[in-house]
Amino acid sequence: MVEVRYFAAIADAVGKDAETLDLPPGATVADLRTRLAATYGPDLDKMLAVCAYLVGDELTRDTTVSLTPRVDVLPPFAGG
């Protein structure tokens, strides 16, 4: 089980701030993206492609990284 937390535009797109997904041991960021696109539609994958993922203490865009029990999905943030 993986707790996935969503922020900003991704939270708006999926309609929630967090959910728990049943993913197999050894699942990767790519597996998470595939599951989310299957659940919320292929347009979400375009957004997920530009996101960073906080996996444990590592902020990454590497889709081969194995998931930890909690993953944060972080879209690009605009600042000024």
Tab-separated table of C-alpha atoms in Angstrom:
chain	number	residue	atom	x	y	z
A	1	MET	CA	0.000	0.000	0.000
A	2	VAL	CA	1.266	3.435	-0.940
A	3	GLU	CA	-0.117	6.702	0.402
A	4	VAL	CA	-0.062	9.205	-2.455
A	5	ARG	CA	-0.386	12.884	-1.585
A	6	TYR	CA	-1.287	15.404	-4.284
A	7	PHE	CA	-0.542	19.114	-4.358
A	8	ALA	CA	-1.726	22.167	-6.298
A	9	ALA	CA	-2.905	21.457	-9.877
A	10	ILE	CA	-2.607	17.678	-9.488
A	11	ALA	CA	-4.850	17.737	-6.419
A	12	ASP	CA	-7.359	19.766	-8.419
A	13	ALA	CA	-7.153	17.353	-11.366
A	14	VAL	CA	-7.794	14.221	-9.271
A	15	GLY	CA	-10.244	15.934	-6.917
A	16	LYS	CA	-8.493	14.971	-3.690
A	17	ASP	CA	-5.422	15.695	-1.603
A	18	ALA	CA	-4.451	12.086	-0.919
A	19	GLU	CA	-5.367	8.469	-1.418
A	20	THR	CA	-3.973	5.034	-0.665
A	21	LEU	CA	-3.233	2.743	-3.591
A	22	ASP	CA	-2.578	-0.976	-3.584
A	23	LEU	CA	0.600	-1.284	-5.655
A	24	PRO	CA	2.857	-4.345	-5.738
A	25	PRO	CA	6.171	-4.458	-3.863
A	26	GLY	CA	8.917	-2.928	-5.985
A	27	ALA	CA	6.499	-0.654	-7.861
A	28	THR	CA	8.149	2.391	-9.423
A	29	VAL	CA	7.201	5.971	-10.194
A	30	ALA	CA	6.373	4.745	-13.717
A	31	ASP	CA	3.966	2.173	-12.254
A	32	LEU	CA	2.329	4.913	-10.193
A	33	ARG	CA	1.931	7.125	-13.262
A	34	THR	CA	0.406	4.243	-15.220
A	35	ARG	CA	-2.103	3.541	-12.435
A	36	LEU	CA	-3.052	7.199	-12.093
A	37	ALA	CA	-3.507	7.665	-15.850
A	38	ALA	CA	-5.662	4.531	-15.978
A	39	THR	CA	-7.786	5.827	-13.101
A	40	TYR	CA	-8.059	9.518	-13.980
A	41	GLY	CA	-7.569	9.517	-17.757
A	42	PRO	CA	-4.656	9.888	-20.159
A	43	ASP	CA	-4.653	13.687	-19.937
A	44	LEU	CA	-3.427	13.366	-16.364
A	45	ASP	CA	-0.268	11.617	-17.585
A	46	LYS	CA	0.722	14.796	-19.425
A	47	MET	CA	0.620	16.610	-16.106
A	48	LEU	CA	2.392	13.791	-14.273
A	49	ALA	CA	5.230	13.911	-16.822
A	50	VAL	CA	6.282	17.360	-15.578
A	51	CYS	CA	5.833	16.588	-11.888
A	52	ALA	CA	8.511	15.847	-9.352
A	53	TYR	CA	7.973	13.002	-6.897
A	54	LEU	CA	9.065	13.041	-3.280
A	55	VAL	CA	9.876	9.391	-2.617
A	56	GLY	CA	11.139	9.012	0.928
A	57	ASP	CA	13.607	11.877	1.272
A	58	GLU	CA	14.468	11.988	-2.441
A	59	LEU	CA	12.924	14.472	-4.845
A	60	THR	CA	13.049	12.869	-8.278
A	61	ARG	CA	11.694	12.806	-11.798
A	62	ASP	CA	13.310	9.402	-12.439
A	63	THR	CA	10.491	7.003	-13.285
A	64	THR	CA	12.602	3.958	-12.353
A	65	VAL	CA	12.768	4.897	-8.654
A	66	SER	CA	11.003	2.388	-6.398
A	67	LEU	CA	8.147	3.746	-4.331
A	68	THR	CA	8.182	4.100	-0.558
A	69	PRO	CA	5.085	3.854	1.670
A	70	ARG	CA	4.380	7.564	1.010
A	71	VAL	CA	4.894	9.499	-2.217
A	72	ASP	CA	4.156	13.172	-2.813
A	73	VAL	CA	3.253	14.285	-6.346
A	74	LEU	CA	4.465	17.856	-6.879
A	75	PRO	CA	3.617	19.801	-10.014
A	76	PRO	CA	5.830	22.714	-11.052
A	77	PHE	CA	5.142	25.719	-8.861
A	78	ALA	CA	5.189	29.259	-10.174
A	79	GLY	CA	6.754	31.855	-7.979
A	80	GLY	CA	7.445	35.490	-8.065
